[in-house]
Tab-separated table of C-alpha atoms in Angstrom:
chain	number	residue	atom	x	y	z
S	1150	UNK	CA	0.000	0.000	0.000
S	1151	UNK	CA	1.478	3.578	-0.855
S	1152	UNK	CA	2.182	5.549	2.015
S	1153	UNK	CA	0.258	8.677	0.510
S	1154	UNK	CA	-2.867	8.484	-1.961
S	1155	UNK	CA	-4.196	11.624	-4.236
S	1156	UNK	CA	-6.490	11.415	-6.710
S	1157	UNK	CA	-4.507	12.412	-9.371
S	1158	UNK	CA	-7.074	14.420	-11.151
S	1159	UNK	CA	-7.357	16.618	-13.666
S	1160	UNK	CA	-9.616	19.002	-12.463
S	1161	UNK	CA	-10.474	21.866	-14.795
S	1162	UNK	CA	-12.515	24.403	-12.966
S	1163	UNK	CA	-13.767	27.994	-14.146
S	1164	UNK	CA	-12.272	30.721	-12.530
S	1165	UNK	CA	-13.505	31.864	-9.462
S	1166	UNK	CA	-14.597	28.226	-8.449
S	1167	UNK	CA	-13.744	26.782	-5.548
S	1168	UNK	CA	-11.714	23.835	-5.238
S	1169	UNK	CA	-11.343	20.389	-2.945
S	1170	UNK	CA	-8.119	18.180	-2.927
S	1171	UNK	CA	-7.610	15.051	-0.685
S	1172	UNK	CA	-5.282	12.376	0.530
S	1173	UNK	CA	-5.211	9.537	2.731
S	1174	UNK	CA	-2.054	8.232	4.711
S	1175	UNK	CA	-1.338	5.039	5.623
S	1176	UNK	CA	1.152	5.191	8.350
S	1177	UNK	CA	-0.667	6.287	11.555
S	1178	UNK	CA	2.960	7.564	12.925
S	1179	UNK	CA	3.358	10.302	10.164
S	1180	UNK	CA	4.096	13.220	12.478
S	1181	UNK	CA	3.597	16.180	9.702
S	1182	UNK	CA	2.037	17.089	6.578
S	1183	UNK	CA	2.436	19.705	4.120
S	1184	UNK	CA	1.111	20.824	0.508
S	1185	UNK	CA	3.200	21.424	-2.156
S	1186	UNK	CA	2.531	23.270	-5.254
S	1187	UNK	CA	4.599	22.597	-8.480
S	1188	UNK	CA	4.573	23.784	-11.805
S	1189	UNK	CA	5.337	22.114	-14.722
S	1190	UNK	CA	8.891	20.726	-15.194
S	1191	UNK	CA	9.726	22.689	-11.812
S	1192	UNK	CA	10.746	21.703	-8.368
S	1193	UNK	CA	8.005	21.254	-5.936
S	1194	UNK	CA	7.456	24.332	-3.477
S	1195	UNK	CA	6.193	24.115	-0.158
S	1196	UNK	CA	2.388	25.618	-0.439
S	1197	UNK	CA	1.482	25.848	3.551
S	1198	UNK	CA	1.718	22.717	6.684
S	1199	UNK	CA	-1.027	20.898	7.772
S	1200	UNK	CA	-2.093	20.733	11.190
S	1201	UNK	CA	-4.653	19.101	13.542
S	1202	UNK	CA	-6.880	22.435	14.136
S	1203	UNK	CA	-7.109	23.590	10.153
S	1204	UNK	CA	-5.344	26.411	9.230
S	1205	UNK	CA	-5.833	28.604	6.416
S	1206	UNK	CA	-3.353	30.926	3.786
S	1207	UNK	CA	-5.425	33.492	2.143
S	1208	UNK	CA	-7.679	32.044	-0.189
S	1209	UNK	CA	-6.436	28.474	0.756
S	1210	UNK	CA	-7.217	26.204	3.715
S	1211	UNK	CA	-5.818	22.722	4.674
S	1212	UNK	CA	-7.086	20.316	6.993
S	1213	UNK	CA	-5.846	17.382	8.940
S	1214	UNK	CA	-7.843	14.544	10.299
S	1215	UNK	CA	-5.819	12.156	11.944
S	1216	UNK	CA	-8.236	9.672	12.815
S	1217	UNK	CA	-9.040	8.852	9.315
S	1218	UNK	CA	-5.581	9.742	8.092
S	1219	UNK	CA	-6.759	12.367	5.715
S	1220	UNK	CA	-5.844	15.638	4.484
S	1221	UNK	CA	-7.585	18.049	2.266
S	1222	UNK	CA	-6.725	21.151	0.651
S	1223	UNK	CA	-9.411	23.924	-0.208
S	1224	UNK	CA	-8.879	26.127	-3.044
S	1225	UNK	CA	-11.698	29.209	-2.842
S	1226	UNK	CA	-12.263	32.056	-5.635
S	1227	UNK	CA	-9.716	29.881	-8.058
S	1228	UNK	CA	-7.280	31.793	-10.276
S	1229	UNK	CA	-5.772	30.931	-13.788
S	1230	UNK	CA	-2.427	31.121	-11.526
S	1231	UNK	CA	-3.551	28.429	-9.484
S	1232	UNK	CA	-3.021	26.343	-12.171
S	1233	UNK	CA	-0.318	23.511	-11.165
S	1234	UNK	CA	-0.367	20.061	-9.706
S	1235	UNK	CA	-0.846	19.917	-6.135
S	1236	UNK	CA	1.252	17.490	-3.919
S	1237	UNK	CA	0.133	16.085	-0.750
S	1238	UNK	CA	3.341	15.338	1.858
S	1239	UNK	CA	3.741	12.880	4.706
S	1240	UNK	CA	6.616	13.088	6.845
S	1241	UNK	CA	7.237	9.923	8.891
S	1242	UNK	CA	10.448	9.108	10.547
S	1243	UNK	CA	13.028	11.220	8.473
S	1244	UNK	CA	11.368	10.584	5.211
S	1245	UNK	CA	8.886	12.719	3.621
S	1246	UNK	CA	6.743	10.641	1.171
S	1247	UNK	CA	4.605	12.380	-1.560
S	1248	UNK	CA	1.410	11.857	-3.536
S	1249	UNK	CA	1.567	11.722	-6.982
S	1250	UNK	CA	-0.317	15.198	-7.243
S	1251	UNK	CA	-3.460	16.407	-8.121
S	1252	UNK	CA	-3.420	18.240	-11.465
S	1253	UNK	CA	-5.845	21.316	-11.230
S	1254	UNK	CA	-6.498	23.489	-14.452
S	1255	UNK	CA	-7.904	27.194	-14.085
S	1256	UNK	CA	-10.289	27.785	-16.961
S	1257	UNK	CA	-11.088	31.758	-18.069
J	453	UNK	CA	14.740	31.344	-5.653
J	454	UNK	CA	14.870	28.701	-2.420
J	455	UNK	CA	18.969	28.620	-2.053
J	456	UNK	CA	19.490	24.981	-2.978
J	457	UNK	CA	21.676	24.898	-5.963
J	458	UNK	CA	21.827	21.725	-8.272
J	459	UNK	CA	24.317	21.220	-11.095
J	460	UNK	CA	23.595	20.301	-14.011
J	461	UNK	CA	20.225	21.281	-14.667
J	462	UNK	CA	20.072	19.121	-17.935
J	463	UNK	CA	22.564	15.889	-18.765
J	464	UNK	CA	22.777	14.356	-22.028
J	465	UNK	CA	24.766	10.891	-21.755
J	466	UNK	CA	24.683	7.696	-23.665
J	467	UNK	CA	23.785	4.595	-22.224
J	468	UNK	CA	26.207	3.184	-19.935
J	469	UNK	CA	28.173	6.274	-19.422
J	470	UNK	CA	28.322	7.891	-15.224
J	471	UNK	CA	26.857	10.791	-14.640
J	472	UNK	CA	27.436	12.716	-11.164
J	473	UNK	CA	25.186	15.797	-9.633
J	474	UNK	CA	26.131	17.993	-7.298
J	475	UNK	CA	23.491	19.978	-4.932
J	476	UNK	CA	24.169	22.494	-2.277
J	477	UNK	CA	22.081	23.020	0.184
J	478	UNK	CA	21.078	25.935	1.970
J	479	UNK	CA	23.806	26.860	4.251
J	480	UNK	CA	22.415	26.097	7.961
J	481	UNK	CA	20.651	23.425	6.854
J	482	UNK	CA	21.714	19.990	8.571
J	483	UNK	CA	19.110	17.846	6.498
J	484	UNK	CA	19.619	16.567	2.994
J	485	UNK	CA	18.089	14.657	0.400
J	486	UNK	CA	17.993	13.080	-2.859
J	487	UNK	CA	14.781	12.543	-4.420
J	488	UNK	CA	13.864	11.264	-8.173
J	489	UNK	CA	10.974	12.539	-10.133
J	490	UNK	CA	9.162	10.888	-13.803
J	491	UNK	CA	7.019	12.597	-15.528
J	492	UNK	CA	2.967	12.005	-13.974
J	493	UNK	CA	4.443	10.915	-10.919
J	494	UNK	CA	5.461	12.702	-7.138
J	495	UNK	CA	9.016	12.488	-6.074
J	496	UNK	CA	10.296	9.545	-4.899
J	497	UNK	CA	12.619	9.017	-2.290
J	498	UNK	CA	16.390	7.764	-2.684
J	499	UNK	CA	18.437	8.961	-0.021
J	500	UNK	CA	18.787	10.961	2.808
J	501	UNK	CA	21.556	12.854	5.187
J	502	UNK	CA	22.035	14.782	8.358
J	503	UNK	CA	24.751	16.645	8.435
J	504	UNK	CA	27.744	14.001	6.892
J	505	UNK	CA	26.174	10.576	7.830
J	506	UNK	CA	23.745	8.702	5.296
J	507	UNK	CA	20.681	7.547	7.579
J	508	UNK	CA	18.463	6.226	5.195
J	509	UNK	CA	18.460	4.852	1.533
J	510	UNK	CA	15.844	3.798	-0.711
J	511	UNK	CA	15.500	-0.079	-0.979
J	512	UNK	CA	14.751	0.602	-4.922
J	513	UNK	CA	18.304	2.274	-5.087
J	514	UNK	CA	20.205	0.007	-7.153
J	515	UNK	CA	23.813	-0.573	-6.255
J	516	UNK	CA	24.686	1.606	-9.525
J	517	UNK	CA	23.776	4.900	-7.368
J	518	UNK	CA	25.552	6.487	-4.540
J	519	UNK	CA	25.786	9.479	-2.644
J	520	UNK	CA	28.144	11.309	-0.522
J	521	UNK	CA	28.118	14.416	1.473
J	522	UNK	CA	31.814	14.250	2.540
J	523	UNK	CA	32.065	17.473	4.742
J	524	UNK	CA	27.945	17.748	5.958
J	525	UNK	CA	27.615	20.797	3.225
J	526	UNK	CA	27.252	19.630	-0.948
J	527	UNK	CA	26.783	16.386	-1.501
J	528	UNK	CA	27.373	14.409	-5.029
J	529	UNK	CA	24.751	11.901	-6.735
J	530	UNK	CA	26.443	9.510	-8.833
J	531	UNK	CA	24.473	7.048	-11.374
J	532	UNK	CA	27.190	4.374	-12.983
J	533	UNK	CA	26.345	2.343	-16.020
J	534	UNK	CA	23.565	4.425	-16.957
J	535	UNK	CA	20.245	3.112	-18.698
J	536	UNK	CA	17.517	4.544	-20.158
J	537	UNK	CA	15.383	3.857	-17.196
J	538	UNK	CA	17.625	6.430	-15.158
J	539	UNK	CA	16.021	9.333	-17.293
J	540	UNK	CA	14.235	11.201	-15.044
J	541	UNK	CA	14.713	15.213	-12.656
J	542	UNK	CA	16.282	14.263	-9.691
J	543	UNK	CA	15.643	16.713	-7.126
J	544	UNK	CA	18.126	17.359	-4.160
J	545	UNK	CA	16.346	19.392	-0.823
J	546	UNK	CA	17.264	20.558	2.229
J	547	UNK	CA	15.909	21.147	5.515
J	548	UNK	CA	17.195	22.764	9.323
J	549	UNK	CA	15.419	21.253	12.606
J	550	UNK	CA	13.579	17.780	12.002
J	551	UNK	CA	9.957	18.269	11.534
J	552	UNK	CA	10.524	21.490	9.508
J	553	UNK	CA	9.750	21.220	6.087
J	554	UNK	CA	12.257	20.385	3.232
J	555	UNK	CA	13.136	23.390	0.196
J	556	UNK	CA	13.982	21.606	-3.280
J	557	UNK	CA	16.546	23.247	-5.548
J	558	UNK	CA	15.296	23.074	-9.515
J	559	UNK	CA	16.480	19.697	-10.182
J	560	UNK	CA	18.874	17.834	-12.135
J	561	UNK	CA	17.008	16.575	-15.373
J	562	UNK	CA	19.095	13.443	-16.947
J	563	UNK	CA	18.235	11.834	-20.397
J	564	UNK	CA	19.990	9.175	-21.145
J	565	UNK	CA	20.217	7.565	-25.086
């Protein structure tokens, strides 16, 4: 079983939309978790952590639910710049395992 | 700009040739690692550091890849005998107190003939 799980999309969405990504974990020890945002043919970049009470960036909010090891990310009032693939990350131990990424398309 | 530095960005080489990258991380940062990205796919892992000593490496690491980080700053990826399987961005990151997150630099991307 992979340690992380995305749907790996695409979602195409009209501008303005809002958004929903998930993930599920497998490996109740993971102590942190983290989105990551990357562009085509670039490195991933760290979007915003995860933690147990929600938190939220702006137009973007994450959750954590560790009982059913799962992890969503909320996208609200979608831009074309939003456009990327989104990666959900699991650290556990010293390793930090990804998702393969959820590819989201902003449509004028 | 995150201040991890990879070199090459792009690498040409025929089958069977070695190829070596070299990343530095950010300066404080104790943490390293080497991570291997195809196209459609998330990074996966290969190897990780803190500070000089290799902790952890990938069971899928073949025995035709190693890494050093001699001195606990750069650290080297080397791929002998290269095949076309090898073709792929590998991604070297860094990151300071355990539990922080990691920064990638913009990736090594090999193609091999």
């Amino acid at each position: 079983r992979k340690e992380v799980e995305q749907d790996p999309g695409p979602f195409n969405v009209p501008e303005g939309a809002t958004v929903a990504f998930n993930c599920t974990y497998s490996n109740s020890a993971s102590q942190s978790f983290f989105w990551y945002r990357q562009d085509c043919r670039k490195e991933p970049k760290l979007l915003m952590s995860v933690y147990s009470s929600g938190n939220e960036d702006g137009r973007f909010t994450a959750q954590l639910n560790r009982a059913s090891q799962y992890i969503s990310l909320l996208i609200r009032d979608s831009k074309l710049s939003d456009s990327a693939t989104y990666l959900c990350v699991v650290l556990t131990g010293n390793q930090f395992y990804f998702g393969t990424g959820t590819s989201l398309t902003v449509i004028p | 700009d995150t201040g991890v530095s990879q070199d090459p960005r792009h690498k040409i080489t025929k089958r069977g040739q070695n190829v070596t990258f070299r990343c530095d991380p950010i300066s404080e940062h104790n943490r390293l690692y080497w991570y291997r990205q195809t196209l459609g796919q998330g990074p996966e892992f290969l190897t990780y550091f803190q500070n000089e000593a290799q902790l952890e490496k990938s069971r899928l690491l073949s025995d035709r890849f190693s890494a050093e980080r001699p001195k606990g700053s750069f650290s080297t990826l080397e791929i002998q005998r290269t095949e076309q399987g090898d073709s792929a961005m590998y991604l070297c990151a860094s990151g300071g107190r355990v539990g922080n997150t990691i920064y990638f630099g913009e990736g090594s991307w090999l193609t091999v003939v």
